[in-house]
mmCIF file of C-alpha atoms and ligand atoms in Angstrom:
data_model
loop_
_atom_site.group_PDB
_atom_site.id
_atom_site.type_symbol
_atom_site.label_atom_id
_atom_site.label_comp_id
_atom_site.label_asym_id
_atom_site.label_seq_id
_atom_site.Cartn_x
_atom_site.Cartn_y
_atom_site.Cartn_z
ATOM 1 C CA MET A 61 -69.992 -128.025 113.498
ATOM 2 C CA ASP A 62 -66.391 -128.010 112.325
ATOM 3 C CA THR A 63 -66.190 -126.875 108.706
ATOM 4 C CA SER A 64 -62.599 -125.632 108.776
ATOM 5 C CA PHE A 65 -61.290 -128.347 106.459
ATOM 6 C CA GLU A 66 -63.702 -127.410 103.725
ATOM 7 C CA ARG A 67 -62.364 -123.876 103.538
ATOM 8 C CA SER A 68 -58.765 -124.880 103.941
ATOM 9 C CA VAL A 69 -56.218 -124.589 101.156
ATOM 10 C CA ASN A 70 -53.686 -126.550 103.206
ATOM 11 C CA THR A 71 -53.377 -129.776 101.265
ATOM 12 C CA LYS A 72 -51.782 -131.473 104.243
ATOM 13 C CA VAL A 73 -55.076 -131.332 106.142
ATOM 14 C CA GLU A 74 -56.107 -134.865 106.933
ATOM 15 C CA TRP A 75 -59.770 -135.729 106.577
ATOM 16 C CA LEU A 76 -60.110 -139.438 106.138
ATOM 17 C CA THR A 77 -62.926 -141.437 104.587
ATOM 18 C CA PRO A 78 -64.769 -143.631 107.074
ATOM 19 C CA PRO A 79 -63.342 -147.110 106.417
ATOM 20 C CA GLU A 80 -66.781 -148.686 106.660
ATOM 21 C CA LEU A 81 -67.844 -146.697 103.577
ATOM 22 C CA VAL A 82 -64.819 -147.691 101.483
ATOM 23 C CA LYS A 83 -65.317 -151.353 102.410
ATOM 24 C CA LYS A 84 -68.756 -151.192 100.780
ATOM 25 C CA LEU A 85 -67.013 -150.378 97.482
ATOM 26 C CA GLY A 86 -64.835 -153.481 97.376
ATOM 27 C CA VAL A 87 -61.072 -154.011 97.330
ATOM 28 C CA PHE A 88 -58.749 -151.300 95.996
ATOM 29 C CA ASP A 89 -55.182 -151.732 94.731
ATOM 30 C CA LEU A 90 -53.978 -148.179 95.388
ATOM 31 C CA ASP A 91 -54.794 -145.088 97.436
ATOM 32 C CA PRO A 92 -52.492 -142.457 95.884
ATOM 33 C CA CYS A 93 -53.097 -139.904 98.669
ATOM 34 C CA SER A 94 -53.013 -141.623 102.015
ATOM 35 C CA PRO A 95 -51.961 -140.032 105.342
ATOM 36 C CA ILE A 96 -48.419 -140.590 106.626
ATOM 37 C CA ASN A 97 -49.663 -141.913 109.957
ATOM 38 C CA ALA A 98 -52.810 -143.619 108.791
ATOM 39 C CA PRO A 99 -55.076 -145.115 111.456
ATOM 40 C CA PHE A 100 -56.492 -147.381 108.730
ATOM 41 C CA LEU A 101 -55.796 -148.035 105.055
ATOM 42 C CA HIS A 102 -58.213 -148.211 102.143
ATOM 43 C CA ALA A 103 -56.018 -150.006 99.605
ATOM 44 C CA LYS A 104 -53.347 -152.691 99.305
ATOM 45 C CA SER A 105 -50.742 -150.064 98.303
ATOM 46 C CA ASN A 106 -50.650 -146.469 99.474
ATOM 47 C CA PHE A 107 -48.748 -143.314 98.466
ATOM 48 C CA THR A 108 -48.351 -140.402 100.879
ATOM 49 C CA ILE A 109 -47.365 -136.772 100.473
ATOM 50 C CA GLU A 110 -43.753 -137.932 100.912
ATOM 51 C CA ASP A 111 -44.072 -139.987 97.714
ATOM 52 C CA ASN A 112 -46.081 -137.248 95.964
ATOM 53 C CA GLY A 113 -48.766 -139.589 94.713
ATOM 54 C CA LEU A 114 -49.785 -137.176 92.008
ATOM 55 C CA ASN A 115 -46.507 -137.696 90.143
ATOM 56 C CA LYS A 116 -46.306 -141.456 90.622
ATOM 57 C CA GLU A 117 -47.492 -144.086 88.192
ATOM 58 C CA TRP A 118 -50.922 -145.360 89.276
ATOM 59 C CA PHE A 119 -51.868 -149.007 88.936
ATOM 60 C CA GLY A 120 -54.925 -151.193 89.330
ATOM 61 C CA ARG A 121 -58.129 -150.104 90.975
ATOM 62 C CA ILE A 122 -57.799 -146.698 92.678
ATOM 63 C CA TYR A 123 -59.543 -145.185 95.682
ATOM 64 C CA CYS A 124 -58.966 -141.425 95.751
ATOM 65 C CA ASN A 125 -60.250 -138.914 98.290
ATOM 66 C CA PRO A 126 -57.863 -136.191 97.126
ATOM 67 C CA PRO A 127 -56.285 -133.341 99.088
ATOM 68 C CA TYR A 128 -58.615 -130.359 99.238
ATOM 69 C CA GLY A 129 -57.508 -127.178 97.549
ATOM 70 C CA ASN A 130 -56.759 -125.745 94.153
ATOM 71 C CA GLU A 131 -55.084 -128.883 92.837
ATOM 72 C CA MET A 132 -58.040 -131.178 93.388
ATOM 73 C CA HIS A 133 -58.871 -131.153 89.683
ATOM 74 C CA LEU A 134 -55.397 -132.571 88.910
ATOM 75 C CA TRP A 135 -56.171 -135.688 90.972
ATOM 76 C CA LEU A 136 -59.524 -136.135 89.257
ATOM 77 C CA SER A 137 -57.924 -135.565 85.879
ATOM 78 C CA LYS A 138 -55.343 -138.259 86.585
ATOM 79 C CA LEU A 139 -58.010 -140.697 87.735
ATOM 80 C CA LYS A 140 -60.093 -139.930 84.648
ATOM 81 C CA LYS A 141 -57.111 -140.778 82.417
ATOM 82 C CA HIS A 142 -56.361 -143.900 84.437
ATOM 83 C CA GLY A 143 -59.979 -144.986 83.952
ATOM 84 C CA ASN A 144 -60.257 -147.427 86.843
ATOM 85 C CA GLY A 145 -61.283 -146.203 90.246
ATOM 86 C CA ILE A 146 -63.571 -144.294 92.543
ATOM 87 C CA ALA A 147 -63.086 -140.763 93.867
ATOM 88 C CA LEU A 148 -64.773 -139.009 96.744
ATOM 89 C CA ILE A 149 -65.068 -135.222 96.627
ATOM 90 C CA PHE A 150 -67.490 -132.531 97.750
ATOM 91 C CA ALA A 151 -70.535 -132.294 95.524
ATOM 92 C CA ARG A 152 -69.544 -128.957 94.023
ATOM 93 C CA THR A 153 -71.294 -129.658 90.767
ATOM 94 C CA GLU A 154 -70.670 -126.223 89.319
ATOM 95 C CA THR A 155 -66.887 -126.293 89.569
ATOM 96 C CA ARG A 156 -64.146 -126.630 86.953
ATOM 97 C CA CYS A 157 -63.229 -129.932 88.584
ATOM 98 C CA PHE A 158 -66.715 -131.289 87.927
ATOM 99 C CA PHE A 159 -67.132 -129.915 84.439
ATOM 100 C CA GLU A 160 -63.692 -130.996 83.211
ATOM 101 C CA ASN A 161 -63.516 -134.401 84.864
ATOM 102 C CA VAL A 162 -66.916 -135.666 85.905
ATOM 103 C CA TRP A 163 -69.994 -134.722 83.924
ATOM 104 C CA ASN A 164 -68.701 -135.880 80.531
ATOM 105 C CA ASP A 165 -66.100 -138.383 81.678
ATOM 106 C CA ALA A 166 -67.165 -140.418 84.689
ATOM 107 C CA ASP A 167 -69.300 -143.531 84.315
ATOM 108 C CA ALA A 168 -71.468 -142.878 87.350
ATOM 109 C CA VAL A 169 -71.861 -140.809 90.480
ATOM 110 C CA LEU A 170 -73.448 -141.457 93.841
ATOM 111 C CA PHE A 171 -74.585 -138.370 95.739
ATOM 112 C CA VAL A 172 -74.349 -139.319 99.399
ATOM 113 C CA LYS A 173 -77.427 -138.836 101.532
ATOM 114 C CA GLY A 174 -76.668 -136.566 104.478
ATOM 115 C CA ARG A 175 -73.128 -135.546 105.366
ATOM 116 C CA ILE A 176 -70.165 -137.881 105.794
ATOM 117 C CA ARG A 177 -68.439 -137.649 109.168
ATOM 118 C CA PHE A 178 -64.772 -137.864 108.185
ATOM 119 C CA TYR A 179 -62.051 -139.193 110.489
ATOM 120 C CA HIS A 180 -58.955 -137.462 111.843
ATOM 121 C CA VAL A 181 -55.556 -139.159 111.727
ATOM 122 C CA SER A 182 -56.030 -139.740 115.440
ATOM 123 C CA GLY A 183 -58.571 -142.356 114.404
ATOM 124 C CA LEU A 184 -61.432 -140.338 115.895
ATOM 125 C CA GLN A 185 -64.421 -139.378 113.818
ATOM 126 C CA GLY A 186 -64.845 -135.613 113.295
ATOM 127 C CA GLY A 187 -67.824 -133.344 112.848
ATOM 128 C CA THR A 188 -69.917 -133.121 109.732
ATOM 129 C CA PRO A 189 -68.587 -130.858 106.966
ATOM 130 C CA GLY A 190 -70.458 -127.910 105.526
ATOM 131 C CA ALA A 191 -71.021 -129.605 102.190
ATOM 132 C CA PRO A 192 -72.385 -132.861 100.808
ATOM 133 C CA SER A 193 -70.137 -135.462 99.190
ATOM 134 C CA VAL A 194 -70.251 -137.471 96.003
ATOM 135 C CA PHE A 195 -68.538 -140.693 94.930
ATOM 136 C CA ILE A 196 -67.416 -140.724 91.293
ATOM 137 C CA ALA A 197 -66.815 -143.934 89.354
ATOM 138 C CA TYR A 198 -64.504 -144.322 86.355
ATOM 139 C CA GLY A 199 -64.957 -147.611 84.529
ATOM 140 C CA LYS A 200 -67.995 -149.867 84.241
ATOM 141 C CA GLU A 201 -66.963 -152.177 87.087
ATOM 142 C CA ASN A 202 -66.615 -149.222 89.420
ATOM 143 C CA ALA A 203 -70.020 -147.900 88.386
ATOM 144 C CA LYS A 204 -71.429 -151.331 89.231
ATOM 145 C CA ALA A 205 -69.658 -151.277 92.600
ATOM 146 C CA LEU A 206 -71.167 -147.877 93.378
ATOM 147 C CA LYS A 207 -74.618 -148.985 92.303
ATOM 148 C CA GLU A 208 -74.479 -152.120 94.430
ATOM 149 C CA SER A 209 -72.649 -150.568 97.415
ATOM 150 C CA GLY A 210 -75.684 -150.020 99.583
ATOM 151 C CA ILE A 211 -74.342 -146.553 100.472
ATOM 152 C CA ALA A 212 -77.369 -144.326 101.112
ATOM 153 C CA GLY A 213 -77.746 -141.725 98.411
ATOM 154 C CA ARG A 214 -78.725 -141.165 94.808
ATOM 155 C CA TYR A 215 -76.911 -143.167 92.112
ATOM 156 C CA LEU A 216 -76.780 -141.723 88.607
ATOM 157 C CA ASP A 217 -75.418 -143.517 85.548
ATOM 158 C CA LEU A 218 -73.714 -140.869 83.379
ATOM 159 C CA LYS A 219 -73.113 -143.114 80.348
ATOM 160 C CA LEU A 220 -76.654 -144.214 79.557
HETATM 161 C C1 SAM B 465 -58.619 -135.736 102.155
HETATM 162 S S1 SAM B 465 -57.266 -136.692 102.781
HETATM 163 C C2 SAM B 465 -57.781 -138.332 102.321
HETATM 164 C C3 SAM B 465 -56.957 -139.426 102.888
HETATM 165 C C4 SAM B 465 -57.358 -140.827 102.469
HETATM 166 N N1 SAM B 465 -57.211 -140.969 101.042
HETATM 167 C C5 SAM B 465 -58.782 -141.156 102.882
HETATM 168 O O1 SAM B 465 -59.682 -141.013 102.108
HETATM 169 O O2 SAM B 465 -58.963 -141.578 104.025
HETATM 170 C C6 SAM B 465 -56.028 -136.318 101.578
HETATM 171 C C7 SAM B 465 -54.697 -136.941 101.892
HETATM 172 O O3 SAM B 465 -53.778 -136.628 100.856
HETATM 173 C C8 SAM B 465 -52.501 -136.529 101.410
HETATM 174 N N2 SAM B 465 -51.678 -135.788 100.450
HETATM 175 C C9 SAM B 465 -51.586 -134.447 100.252
HETATM 176 N N3 SAM B 465 -50.761 -134.174 99.223
HETATM 177 C C10 SAM B 465 -50.349 -135.378 98.739
HETATM 178 C C11 SAM B 465 -49.475 -135.770 97.693
HETATM 179 N N4 SAM B 465 -48.869 -134.867 96.903
HETATM 180 N N5 SAM B 465 -49.269 -137.112 97.482
HETATM 181 C C12 SAM B 465 -49.866 -138.028 98.273
HETATM 182 N N6 SAM B 465 -50.697 -137.719 99.299
HETATM 183 C C13 SAM B 465 -50.926 -136.409 99.527
HETATM 184 C C14 SAM B 465 -52.741 -135.824 102.746
HETATM 185 O O4 SAM B 465 -51.678 -136.061 103.630
HETATM 186 C C15 SAM B 465 -54.059 -136.477 103.175
HETATM 187 O O5 SAM B 465 -53.797 -137.628 103.959
#
């Protein structure tokens, strides 16, 4: 089992969401943190590390599987303020990132059953990580998309 990415603080590490999962969530306008040499794209527009997607203006419906590391909460914070999109992060429910950006702010979460096998930029699927993942929806339409996605897991509405 390769868990090196989970421990890494190198934000250039590329662990890509399986495209078949993102497709279940509908069409996205922007992925603000996409690889430079992407084997597939999740959104109509894409920022890379060369653009520094964190400092750009975000627009439309966002899909965000942010770079791992200490700045992850900044990506979630920006998505929270934007209010329209879905994030994918590890289900570290005790963290600052979760408490400051998810529990009181997101519309819904979907804890994924099992472990996601992320892709490498080579286009090959990697091993399973050492942690579970969670999708986080901001905005009612995104909560609905999560709920109706058919992705195996446990959906929780946080704004009941
Ligand atoms: C965990 S990967 C996810 C990639 C893609 N969003 C996906 O889900 O398939 C995080 C990506 O963020 C990119 N990245 C890192 N820092 C960035 C920055 N400042 N602006 C834009 N992208 C960045 C990395 O190159 C990497 O491709």
